[in-house]
C-alpha positions as a Python dict, from the first residue, in 0.01 Angstrom:
ca = {
    (1, 'M'): (0, 0, 0),
    (2, 'T'): (211, -58, -309),
    (3, 'V'): (310, -419, -365),
    (4, 'H'): (647, -443, -515),
    (5, 'S'): (685, -772, -698),
    (6, 'V'): (997, -926, -863),
    (7, 'I'): (1001, -1195, -1121),
    (8, 'L'): (1335, -1381, -1159),
    (9, 'A'): (1358, -1459, -1524),
    (10, 'A'): (1726, -1443, -1610),
    (11, 'G'): (1809, -1816, -1631),
    (12, 'M'): (1871, -2030, -1930),
    (13, 'G'): (1622, -2305, -1832),
    (14, 'T'): (1845, -2580, -1950),
    (15, 'R'): (1655, -2862, -1770),
    (16, 'L'): (1336, -2789, -1970),
    (17, 'G'): (1543, -2762, -2292),
    (18, 'K'): (1344, -2497, -2475),
    (19, 'P'): (1500, -2251, -2715),
    (20, 'W'): (1343, -1953, -2538),
    (21, 'P'): (1353, -1825, -2185),
    (22, 'K'): (1156, -2058, -1961),
    (23, 'P'): (902, -1784, -1852),
    (24, 'L'): (800, -1762, -2207),
    (25, 'T'): (698, -2134, -2230),
    (26, 'P'): (350, -2159, -2374),
    (27, 'L'): (71, -2314, -2158),
    (28, 'I'): (-236, -2502, -2277),
    (29, 'D'): (-461, -2199, -2213),
    (30, 'G'): (-269, -1987, -2470),
    (31, 'R'): (-74, -1783, -2220),
    (32, 'T'): (292, -1807, -2121),
    (33, 'I'): (410, -1897, -1774),
    (34, 'M'): (505, -1525, -1708),
    (35, 'R'): (176, -1405, -1856),
    (36, 'Q'): (-21, -1612, -1605),
    (37, 'Q'): (212, -1484, -1328),
    (38, 'I'): (144, -1123, -1417),
    (39, 'D'): (-227, -1196, -1461),
    (40, 'N'): (-247, -1348, -1113),
    (41, 'L'): (-45, -1061, -954),
    (42, 'T'): (-275, -801, -1124),
    (43, 'K'): (-596, -989, -1034),
    (44, 'V'): (-500, -983, -665),
    (45, 'F'): (-317, -658, -626),
    (46, 'G'): (-466, -444, -904),
    (47, 'D'): (-342, -83, -917),
    (48, 'R'): (-120, -136, -607),
    (49, 'L'): (115, -367, -811),
    (50, 'R'): (457, -273, -937),
    (51, 'V'): (640, -552, -1130),
    (52, 'T'): (1014, -568, -1188),
    (53, 'T'): (1163, -861, -1390),
    (54, 'V'): (1523, -966, -1375),
    (55, 'V'): (1627, -1080, -1720),
    (56, 'G'): (1935, -1227, -1880),
    (57, 'F'): (1910, -1510, -2130),
    (58, 'K'): (1754, -1386, -2459),
    (59, 'L'): (1619, -1090, -2274),
    (60, 'E'): (1491, -919, -2579),
    (61, 'L'): (1224, -1184, -2616),
    (62, 'I'): (1086, -1108, -2273),
    (63, 'L'): (1107, -726, -2317),
    (64, 'E'): (905, -758, -2643),
    (65, 'A'): (645, -981, -2471),
    (66, 'F'): (598, -755, -2170),
    (67, 'P'): (685, -389, -2261),
    (68, 'N'): (498, -242, -1956),
    (69, 'V'): (702, -370, -1666),
    (70, 'S'): (1040, -258, -1532),
    (71, 'Y'): (1358, -455, -1598),
    (72, 'I'): (1693, -530, -1429),
    (73, 'Y'): (1966, -697, -1628),
    (74, 'N'): (2179, -973, -1475),
    (75, 'E'): (2473, -969, -1701),
    (76, 'S'): (2611, -1283, -1535),
    (77, 'Y'): (2302, -1489, -1592),
    (78, 'D'): (2504, -1777, -1746),
    (79, 'Q'): (2755, -1784, -1461),
    (80, 'T'): (2548, -1731, -1154),
    (81, 'N'): (2238, -1868, -985),
    (82, 'T'): (1922, -1699, -848),
    (83, 'N'): (2077, -1543, -551),
    (84, 'R'): (2253, -1284, -776),
    (85, 'S'): (1945, -1195, -958),
    (86, 'L'): (1748, -1141, -636),
    (87, 'L'): (2044, -946, -487),
    (88, 'K'): (2032, -702, -783),
    (89, 'A'): (1657, -662, -746),
    (90, 'L'): (1652, -601, -371),
    (91, 'R'): (1941, -342, -399),
    (92, 'L'): (1747, -155, -673),
    (93, 'A'): (1383, -184, -559),
    (94, 'P'): (1206, 102, -387),
    (95, 'P'): (1204, 100, -5),
    (96, 'G'): (974, -147, 157),
    (97, 'G'): (898, -525, 144),
    (98, 'V'): (940, -718, -178),
    (99, 'L'): (730, -1010, -307),
    (100, 'W'): (936, -1225, -543),
    (101, 'M'): (899, -1548, -740),
    (102, 'N'): (1090, -1768, -977),
    (103, 'G'): (988, -1704, -1331),
    (104, 'D'): (890, -2063, -1395),
    (105, 'V'): (603, -2107, -1133),
    (106, 'V'): (254, -2185, -1240),
    (107, 'F'): (8, -2122, -958),
    (108, 'D'): (-344, -2040, -852),
    (109, 'A'): (-413, -1673, -787),
    (110, 'E'): (-555, -1782, -458),
    (111, 'V'): (-195, -1837, -341),
    (112, 'L'): (-144, -1450, -352),
    (113, 'V'): (-483, -1395, -173),
    (114, 'R'): (-367, -1619, 111),
    (115, 'A'): (-22, -1443, 113),
    (116, 'N'): (-175, -1100, 116),
    (117, 'E'): (-249, -1096, 495),
    (118, 'L'): (126, -1149, 560),
    (119, 'I'): (221, -894, 306),
    (120, 'E'): (-3, -636, 466),
    (121, 'A'): (142, -726, 803),
    (122, 'D'): (498, -689, 646),
    (123, 'Q'): (596, -1039, 756),
    (124, 'S'): (866, -1238, 574),
    (125, 'F'): (749, -1572, 443),
    (126, 'I'): (809, -1858, 198),
    (127, 'C'): (529, -2049, 35),
    (128, 'V'): (547, -2422, 99),
    (129, 'N'): (387, -2750, 3),
    (130, 'T'): (388, -3008, 272),
    (131, 'A'): (239, -3290, 63),
    (132, 'V'): (556, -3382, -131),
    (133, 'V'): (932, -3373, -64),
    (134, 'G'): (1119, -3420, -392),
    (135, 'E'): (1492, -3508, -386),
    (136, 'E'): (1572, -3225, -623),
    (137, 'E'): (1352, -2965, -459),
    (138, 'I'): (1432, -2693, -201),
    (139, 'K'): (1318, -2834, 131),
    (140, 'Y'): (1260, -2686, 479),
    (141, 'T'): (1244, -2754, 848),
    (142, 'V'): (1122, -2526, 1130),
    (143, 'D'): (1243, -2439, 1483),
    (144, 'Q'): (1062, -2489, 1801),
    (145, 'T'): (850, -2169, 1746),
    (146, 'G'): (738, -2274, 1396),
    (147, 'Y'): (964, -2036, 1192),
    (148, 'V'): (1189, -2166, 909),
    (149, 'A'): (1511, -2307, 1034),
    (150, 'L'): (1680, -2477, 735),
    (151, 'L'): (1607, -2423, 370),
    (152, 'S'): (1800, -2606, 97),
    (153, 'K'): (1808, -2919, -122),
    (154, 'Q'): (2020, -3090, 140),
    (155, 'V'): (1768, -3077, 423),
    (156, 'T'): (1687, -3414, 584),
    (157, 'E'): (1366, -3501, 760),
    (158, 'A'): (1207, -3213, 581),
    (159, 'L'): (847, -3100, 639),
    (160, 'G'): (786, -2997, 274),
    (161, 'E'): (910, -2811, -27),
    (162, 'A'): (941, -2439, -110),
    (163, 'V'): (745, -2348, -411),
    (164, 'G'): (933, -2041, -528),
    (165, 'I'): (701, -1765, -410),
    (166, 'N'): (834, -1554, -124),
    (167, 'Y'): (829, -1224, 55),
    (168, 'V'): (1085, -1023, 254),
    (169, 'S'): (966, -749, 492),
    (170, 'A'): (1100, -398, 488),
    (171, 'S'): (1276, -459, 827),
    (172, 'D'): (1435, -786, 708),
    (173, 'R'): (1541, -665, 361),
    (174, 'A'): (1880, -530, 457),
    (175, 'N'): (1967, -858, 630),
    (176, 'L'): (1867, -1058, 328),
    (177, 'I'): (2075, -838, 107),
    (178, 'R'): (2375, -908, 327),
    (179, 'G'): (2290, -1282, 330),
    (180, 'L'): (2275, -1286, -49),
    (181, 'A'): (2596, -1106, -92),
    (182, 'A'): (2762, -1370, 129),
    (183, 'C'): (2642, -1649, -103),
    (184, 'D'): (2855, -1820, -361),
    (185, 'D'): (2761, -1744, -721),
    (186, 'S'): (2622, -2099, -770),
    (187, 'D'): (2384, -2078, -465),
    (188, 'Y'): (2006, -2053, -499),
    (189, 'F'): (1854, -1748, -320),
    (190, 'E'): (1725, -1976, -48),
    (191, 'R'): (2087, -1996, 83),
    (192, 'G'): (2074, -1622, 139),
    (193, 'I'): (1755, -1668, 345),
    (194, 'E'): (1926, -1946, 554),
    (195, 'I'): (2222, -1708, 625),
    (196, 'T'): (1992, -1439, 754),
    (197, 'I'): (1819, -1697, 976),
    (198, 'E'): (2152, -1819, 1112),
    (199, 'Q'): (2325, -1487, 1153),
    (200, 'D'): (2051, -1241, 1216),
    (201, 'G'): (1769, -1450, 1375),
    (202, 'T'): (1533, -1344, 1092),
    (203, 'K'): (1186, -1481, 1142),
    (204, 'V'): (1044, -1638, 822),
    (205, 'I'): (700, -1795, 824),
    (206, 'P'): (636, -2112, 614),
    (207, 'L'): (311, -2030, 449),
    (208, 'D'): (131, -2351, 381),
    (209, 'I'): (-39, -2355, 35),
    (210, 'T'): (-56, -2741, 4),
    (211, 'D'): (-430, -2725, -84),
    (212, 'L'): (-372, -2480, -369),
    (213, 'F'): (-191, -2542, -705),
    (214, 'A'): (164, -2440, -759),
    (215, 'V'): (440, -2597, -952),
    (216, 'E'): (787, -2491, -1063),
    (217, 'V'): (826, -2597, -1426),
    (218, 'D'): (1176, -2761, -1437),
    (219, 'F'): (1089, -3059, -1656),
    (220, 'E'): (835, -3175, -1908),
    (221, 'D'): (650, -3364, -1637),
    (222, 'D'): (604, -3037, -1444),
    (223, 'L'): (474, -2870, -1764),
    (224, 'S'): (232, -3151, -1810),
    (225, 'R'): (99, -3108, -1450),
    (226, 'A'): (59, -2745, -1507),
    (227, 'N'): (-132, -2787, -1822),
    (228, 'A'): (-350, -3066, -1673),
    (229, 'H'): (-440, -2819, -1399),
    (230, 'L'): (-523, -2527, -1635),
}
């Protein structure tokens, strides 16, 4: 079974304030954020893996650093949010389910090991951390059956945070494409997931990885946490 993985790396990373694309941020072990992502993907999925990266801001730096993956260009990277990058990727990816992640997530490879069972079952999911609920993070709640109900920064009485590693099944992919297309340019891709849940009844499992390390590097404090873990 081929695992199609998409890394969203088009953004400008203004909150971290580096002069390069955020996925190229160096980590304390000598790798970049994106290098550790690809290393983890390769470690878990091996020859089954196919990686596509959505690029925009200073894309030539990413192309030079990773010449052996496929690329999609988001020409509106400075005017749109992650929903448009994911929409392009899902429209162009080969048939089947798609695993995707934000290009700024530092995480244990064990996250993908845990996710693999749901990937093989072709079940849509989002990875979540139930230990913290940050004000600026994407938060979630569930319905009575345990599937994701709401997913946004505005969620109240949230159960935890989304960590930026997700999967859409082959059967749910067309619905997610429609949901993303209905988003405003400024929306995060999570809004597209919400729309598919609201309009199509899509079943999305919150995969709990609280006991494993995963952090989205938005600020220097996040980078310090990632380096302390490494």
